[in-house]
């Protein structure tokens, strides 16, 4: 194996990402807490319950864990239903809580990135029709203004919306998230409203805090076309456009193109100071006449490559560079990796996944992609939405026993700590953390001896 130091740029941000409902515990006023009450919505009927107990202050000890991993940043979200428990009524105590949380990050030299919408909505918004109601845009803007007024002196990096198309797909097409719908028409309307909401939030934040850096977190999936390609490629293209590209096109051109037509949203144009990439899985896409409500597009999990135990799709770390390259060409702003990780309670695959991901990221940066930071999903095992606390969906660098709140350090946390401290991935790390794979991943110069130069 060759020795190496893959150095990252000075000032690169290394952190982990979390979201309010998944870690706080005690949320009772949002659509997820209502959804959790119905059998069949969450793995084994589980509820988020105390989650990681952050609302009671346990975030401080977890932030200490981030410091122990030499992180210099953390991405988290604020819970709308706590801050605005009724339309137009804001709860100062909730805002003060988040002031303390941000201060706890700043005291530890962890740069905060704050997400304003991460999947959950206040119950009152759900009662008004949620994101199907065009008024959701103004409601969201009002909430954003209040948050930025309260936290703007402490926060520079704002993330308006997390994974709009996952929210749309899971909530309005697949029915796995609230409100549990299966309708392309509803999906389309909600997408329009989310793009308008991002634009309204962007302009509101800049208005209050001109120096703010505003972006959003976009999930991208890698897609393989089922064979024969001639039949399945159009379906793959529909899926790729809908899931990966349409929203981004809306942000860069001000026109959203979805099945059913075009919508001009000129205020959305050029509303990115940065773009966040959330990347997890590769899927297989093809045509399936049995699912008209999904435009006949079937996206399934292939059983090959580097798989975590029972992961949703195929974990394919090299997709990171693929998406960074595409985004670098299509959006004119710096990128952050706002989420990347894999579920693996035993930590059997995670160190390899992390090394391959960071390698892929480094390669993209060295091809002149402007990437400013990397946020691993996630710090501590948490409430994984429809998967609840299913042991097959533990994404944490630290484990968490949700009965006792006891944390346990996984070896990936030690690896991540070394990467963050060195601001580099090194051959020595690969040799120690993935001894069985290091040679194959990073072959030595002896491999080059086999390479023949063409005869002149
Ligand atoms: C992303 C979500 C995040 C978490 C990870 C595993 O889609 O943004 O909240 O559930 O997946």
XYZ file of C-alpha atoms and ligand atoms in Angstrom:
467
model
C 0.000 0.000 0.000
C 1.192 3.490 -0.818
C 1.599 6.012 2.001
C -0.278 9.280 1.638
C -1.672 12.385 3.289
C -4.828 13.685 1.666
C -4.841 17.185 3.074
C -8.020 19.289 3.205
C -8.078 23.068 2.709
C -7.312 25.312 5.689
C -10.478 26.339 7.504
C -12.429 23.300 6.283
C -15.417 22.629 8.573
C -15.714 19.168 10.110
C -18.784 18.330 12.127
C -21.807 16.143 12.572
C -25.446 16.848 11.725
C -28.563 16.363 13.844
C -32.201 17.480 13.715
C -34.440 18.708 16.513
C -37.165 16.073 16.516
C -34.638 13.252 16.276
C -32.624 14.288 19.349
C -34.650 16.623 21.563
C -37.313 14.402 23.051
C -40.565 15.637 24.532
C -41.988 17.069 21.312
C -45.775 16.903 21.512
C -46.955 19.739 19.303
C -45.737 18.719 15.833
C -47.077 16.483 13.075
C -44.533 13.744 13.774
C -45.589 13.324 17.396
C -49.163 12.895 16.123
C -48.074 10.494 13.370
C -46.140 8.349 15.857
C -49.343 7.638 17.778
C -50.827 5.540 14.971
C -49.911 1.887 14.687
C -47.977 0.999 11.564
C -46.333 4.380 11.083
C -43.105 3.768 12.991
C -41.098 0.568 13.462
C -42.770 -1.548 16.168
C -45.096 1.325 17.034
C -42.242 3.220 18.696
C -42.421 6.887 19.618
C -39.652 9.470 19.631
C -40.194 9.842 23.399
C -37.121 11.249 25.120
C -34.957 10.748 21.992
C -31.438 11.846 23.063
C -32.806 14.076 25.813
C -31.340 17.262 24.363
C -34.318 19.370 25.426
C -33.363 18.619 29.041
C -29.800 19.754 28.432
C -27.982 16.608 27.379
C -26.758 18.453 24.262
C -23.859 19.811 26.328
C -22.345 16.387 26.919
C -22.871 15.450 23.274
C -21.214 18.684 22.139
C -18.286 17.670 24.368
C -18.154 14.457 22.338
C -17.992 16.531 19.157
C -15.086 18.460 20.680
C -13.388 15.191 21.628
C -13.596 14.305 17.910
C -11.849 17.618 17.081
C -14.922 18.907 15.272
C -15.079 22.620 14.549
C -18.749 22.805 13.458
C -22.172 21.301 14.098
C -25.392 21.304 12.096
C -28.669 21.210 14.033
C -32.255 22.335 13.592
C -34.737 24.363 15.593
C -38.234 23.023 16.214
C -40.906 25.248 14.724
C -43.723 23.883 16.931
C -41.832 24.897 20.083
C -40.951 28.373 18.870
C -44.395 29.146 17.401
C -46.804 26.904 19.335
C -49.810 28.746 17.864
C -49.928 30.764 14.657
C -48.323 34.141 15.308
C -47.580 33.444 19.005
C -43.888 32.994 19.692
C -42.498 31.390 22.809
C -39.560 33.396 24.172
C -38.540 30.584 26.519
C -38.109 28.239 23.538
C -36.053 30.839 21.701
C -33.902 31.330 24.815
C -33.340 27.589 24.902
C -31.888 27.729 21.394
C -29.777 30.770 22.343
C -28.237 28.603 25.085
C -27.709 25.741 22.632
C -25.927 27.994 20.141
C -23.860 29.533 22.937
C -22.859 26.025 24.025
C -21.587 25.419 20.482
C -19.759 28.749 20.288
C -18.102 28.173 23.685
C -16.696 24.959 22.238
C -15.553 26.616 19.012
C -18.145 24.669 17.048
C -19.480 26.786 14.166
C -23.274 26.404 14.132
C -25.222 25.672 10.984
C -28.923 26.049 11.779
C -31.646 24.313 9.767
C -35.024 26.021 9.935
C -37.189 23.198 8.570
C -36.176 19.578 9.061
C -39.284 17.511 8.192
C -41.537 18.528 11.147
C -44.429 21.000 11.116
C -46.444 22.482 13.971
C -49.777 20.721 14.461
C -51.582 23.981 13.724
C -49.971 24.088 10.272
C -50.989 20.497 9.624
C -54.573 21.427 10.619
C -54.518 24.154 7.970
C -53.539 21.606 5.310
C -49.787 21.684 5.877
C -47.657 22.397 2.824
C -50.570 21.833 0.462
C -51.860 25.180 1.658
C -50.160 28.075 -0.170
C -50.305 30.055 3.115
C -47.585 27.744 4.487
C -45.093 29.959 2.662
C -46.002 33.109 4.642
C -46.290 31.158 7.877
C -42.795 29.784 7.365
C -41.428 33.208 6.519
C -42.909 34.670 9.712
C -41.309 31.922 11.767
C -37.952 32.371 10.033
C -37.964 36.124 10.679
C -38.537 35.608 14.391
C -35.767 32.984 14.647
C -33.261 35.097 12.778
C -34.064 38.133 14.929
C -33.401 36.022 18.019
C -30.335 34.059 16.871
C -28.855 36.102 14.034
C -26.125 37.633 16.187
C -24.847 34.119 16.909
C -25.466 32.264 13.641
C -24.039 32.912 10.172
C -24.826 29.659 8.371
C -28.570 29.194 7.815
C -30.084 26.181 6.095
C -33.669 26.974 5.140
C -35.086 23.530 4.341
C -33.763 20.009 4.726
C -34.229 17.638 1.777
C -37.341 19.113 0.158
C -37.713 16.182 -2.241
C -37.382 13.547 0.493
C -40.082 15.411 2.394
C -42.245 15.398 -0.753
C -41.491 11.831 -1.783
C -41.876 10.276 1.669
C -44.904 12.357 2.699
C -46.886 12.731 -0.537
C -45.864 9.876 -2.858
C -44.727 6.926 -0.753
C -46.886 7.773 2.269
C -44.156 6.828 4.746
C -44.030 10.242 6.447
C -46.953 12.421 7.489
C -49.373 13.255 5.961
C -49.089 9.779 4.366
C -50.376 10.642 0.898
C -49.922 8.885 -2.457
C -50.497 11.616 -4.990
C -48.272 13.110 -7.677
C -50.569 16.132 -7.850
C -50.111 16.815 -4.136
C -46.362 16.234 -4.479
C -46.211 18.814 -7.207
C -48.079 21.473 -5.230
C -45.997 20.922 -2.124
C -42.775 21.189 -4.155
C -43.898 24.549 -5.542
C -44.692 25.794 -2.026
C -41.361 24.581 -0.639
C -39.427 26.360 -3.353
C -41.402 29.542 -2.682
C -40.804 29.090 1.046
C -37.065 28.750 0.538
C -37.046 31.910 -1.581
C -39.126 33.836 0.989
C -36.853 32.656 3.804
C -33.716 33.528 1.839
C -34.870 37.090 1.216
C -36.152 37.512 4.796
C -32.871 36.342 6.318
C -30.778 38.598 4.073
C -33.079 41.479 4.904
C -32.534 41.059 8.661
C -28.938 39.858 8.528
C -27.169 40.903 5.316
C -24.007 39.019 6.279
C -25.819 35.694 6.673
C -24.852 32.746 4.495
C -28.056 31.032 3.394
C -28.483 27.706 1.660
C -30.467 24.506 1.834
C -29.716 20.808 2.167
C -30.468 18.812 -0.983
C -30.521 15.041 -0.935
C -29.085 13.396 -4.037
C -29.347 9.706 -4.865
C -27.201 7.715 -7.256
C -29.164 5.732 -9.801
C -28.290 2.703 -11.843
C -30.487 1.864 -14.795
C -32.042 -1.574 -14.808
C -31.345 -3.625 -17.931
C -32.254 -3.531 -20.755
C -31.340 0.157 -20.742
C -33.439 0.993 -23.784
C -36.637 0.247 -21.850
C -35.628 1.484 -18.428
C -33.584 4.610 -19.161
C -36.557 6.985 -19.590
C -37.820 5.911 -16.160
C -34.369 6.479 -14.691
C -34.328 9.952 -16.218
C -37.738 10.830 -14.757
C -36.598 9.700 -11.353
C -33.293 11.562 -11.597
C -34.990 14.748 -12.732
C -37.677 14.611 -10.064
C -35.514 13.622 -7.133
C -32.120 15.180 -7.881
C -32.461 17.954 -10.374
C -35.844 19.709 -10.585
C -35.532 21.644 -7.323
C -31.995 22.733 -8.129
C -33.070 23.859 -11.557
C -35.817 25.877 -9.847
C -33.213 27.568 -7.667
C -30.881 28.419 -10.506
C -33.425 29.381 -13.202
C -36.535 30.398 -11.243
C -38.603 27.816 -13.147
C -39.730 24.532 -11.623
C -40.302 21.787 -14.209
C -42.276 18.817 -12.903
C -44.628 16.307 -14.511
C -47.739 18.352 -15.137
C -46.019 21.515 -16.260
C -43.757 24.414 -15.500
C -44.156 26.933 -12.695
C -42.329 30.237 -12.768
C -40.992 31.189 -9.331
C -38.727 34.084 -10.272
C -38.076 35.026 -6.643
C -36.291 31.685 -6.184
C -33.622 32.512 -8.711
C -30.138 32.999 -7.290
C -31.163 32.321 -3.712
C -28.197 30.195 -2.718
C -25.078 31.428 -0.964
C -24.134 27.786 -0.617
C -25.750 24.444 -1.334
C -25.730 21.471 1.014
C -25.449 17.945 -0.351
C -26.941 15.063 1.654
C -25.766 11.798 0.200
C -26.428 8.213 1.294
C -27.491 5.653 -1.273
C -27.429 4.262 -4.773
C -30.612 2.702 -6.111
C -31.689 0.901 -9.217
C -34.319 2.606 -11.379
C -36.605 1.243 -14.055
C -40.069 1.092 -15.530
C -42.834 -0.675 -13.632
C -46.337 -0.593 -15.162
C -47.883 -1.515 -11.810
C -47.217 1.845 -10.162
C -48.898 4.624 -12.162
C -49.047 6.876 -9.066
C -45.245 6.940 -9.148
C -45.176 7.716 -12.869
C -44.329 4.026 -13.426
C -40.886 4.632 -12.002
C -39.599 1.961 -9.664
C -36.599 2.736 -7.509
C -35.307 -0.263 -5.608
C -32.355 -1.377 -3.600
C -29.775 -3.413 -5.482
C -28.198 -6.270 -3.545
C -24.576 -5.653 -4.326
C -21.685 -3.343 -3.530
C -20.963 -2.113 -0.048
C -24.151 -2.675 1.893
C -24.774 -1.895 5.483
C -26.956 -4.282 7.411
C -30.443 -3.852 5.938
C -29.724 -0.366 4.663
C -32.324 1.299 2.484
C -30.234 1.357 -0.657
C -26.737 0.383 -1.603
C -24.159 2.420 0.290
C -21.845 3.589 -2.464
C -19.434 6.195 -1.080
C -17.905 7.137 -4.444
C -21.232 8.664 -5.448
C -20.196 11.631 -3.325
C -17.666 12.833 -5.923
C -20.163 12.155 -8.725
C -22.730 14.491 -7.137
C -20.189 17.125 -6.115
C -18.972 17.295 -9.708
C -22.485 17.604 -11.121
C -23.449 20.288 -8.588
C -20.219 22.215 -9.169
C -21.124 22.433 -12.835
C -24.757 23.409 -12.266
C -24.815 25.763 -9.277
C -22.477 28.700 -8.979
C -21.931 28.601 -5.223
C -19.774 26.733 -2.707
C -20.999 23.401 -1.374
C -21.155 21.767 2.026
C -21.721 18.091 2.599
C -24.582 18.615 5.033
C -25.169 14.865 5.622
C -23.353 11.662 4.796
C -23.196 8.419 6.712
C -24.561 4.920 6.986
C -26.603 2.821 9.412
C -24.397 0.265 11.136
C -24.979 -0.482 14.830
C -21.983 -2.820 15.030
C -19.693 -0.416 13.203
C -18.566 -3.240 10.933
C -18.825 -1.266 7.693
C -18.729 2.341 8.862
C -14.943 2.899 9.058
C -14.582 1.632 5.487
C -17.536 3.714 4.364
C -16.069 6.783 6.058
C -12.627 6.344 4.547
C -14.040 5.806 1.062
C -16.376 8.801 1.463
C -13.658 11.154 2.696
C -11.383 9.924 -0.081
C -14.099 10.626 -2.641
C -14.659 14.093 -1.148
C -10.937 14.834 -1.269
C -10.752 13.803 -4.920
C -13.610 16.144 -5.810
C -11.988 19.046 -3.943
C -8.752 18.367 -5.776
C -10.618 18.651 -9.048
C -11.357 22.229 -7.978
C -14.816 21.711 -6.525
C -15.471 24.323 -3.867
C -16.542 22.317 -0.816
C -16.314 24.135 2.506
C -17.183 21.480 5.037
C -18.432 18.002 5.844
C -21.107 17.077 8.409
C -21.328 13.413 9.289
C -24.801 12.016 9.979
C -24.841 11.655 12.943
C -23.326 12.391 16.354
C -25.393 10.009 18.503
C -27.938 7.313 17.510
C -31.305 9.032 17.359
C -34.966 8.690 16.364
C -34.778 7.636 12.730
C -38.264 8.735 11.579
C -40.301 5.758 10.285
C -37.494 3.412 11.380
C -37.799 4.672 14.947
C -35.095 3.097 17.123
C -34.749 0.035 14.884
C -31.264 -1.378 15.615
C -30.725 -1.722 11.849
C -30.901 2.056 11.449
C -28.319 3.359 13.899
C -26.386 6.133 12.226
C -24.435 7.470 15.246
C -20.703 7.793 15.691
C -21.757 7.230 19.281
C -24.331 4.631 20.195
C -27.189 5.562 22.507
C -29.285 3.328 24.704
C -32.562 5.215 24.598
C -33.797 3.612 27.835
C -30.831 4.664 29.965
C -29.478 7.528 27.796
C -26.084 5.872 28.051
C -23.701 6.683 25.180
C -21.057 4.364 23.796
C -18.206 5.361 21.526
C -17.885 3.469 18.242
C -14.504 3.052 16.611
C -15.652 5.293 13.741
C -15.809 8.139 16.258
C -12.102 7.623 16.913
C -11.380 7.512 13.176
C -13.440 10.630 12.549
C -11.589 12.364 15.397
C -8.257 11.581 13.742
C -9.424 12.848 10.346
C -10.768 16.085 11.844
C -7.676 16.679 13.978
C -5.292 16.170 11.047
C -7.618 17.928 8.580
C -6.535 15.028 6.406
C -7.007 11.375 5.617
C -3.739 9.437 5.851
C -2.448 6.054 4.807
C -1.713 5.315 8.422
C -5.393 5.745 9.322
C -6.431 3.415 6.514
C -3.892 0.818 7.639
C -5.129 0.900 11.227
C -8.908 1.206 10.725
C -9.467 -0.891 7.594
C -6.439 -3.225 7.501
C -8.213 -5.732 5.256
C -9.072 -3.144 2.621
C -6.203 -0.637 2.680
C -4.122 -2.368 -0.003
C -6.994 -2.651 -2.428
C -8.160 0.915 -1.843
C -4.764 2.561 -2.035
C -2.458 0.333 -4.080
C 1.250 1.081 -3.952
C 3.573 2.174 -6.756
C 4.311 -1.484 -7.521
C 0.948 -1.503 -9.299
C 2.348 1.068 -11.706
C 5.152 -1.329 -12.636
C 2.473 -3.346 -14.437
C 1.380 -0.357 -16.490
C 2.941 -0.418 -19.952
C 3.522 2.839 -21.758
C 2.436 2.735 -25.388
C 5.214 1.965 -27.913
C 6.348 5.014 -29.834
C -31.833 12.010 5.935
C -32.508 12.923 6.943
C -32.007 12.745 8.350
C -31.774 11.301 8.688
C -30.884 10.662 7.648
C -30.517 9.228 7.945
O -32.689 11.795 4.850
O -32.297 14.264 6.584
O -32.922 13.354 9.215
O -32.969 10.649 8.811
O -31.520 10.725 6.394
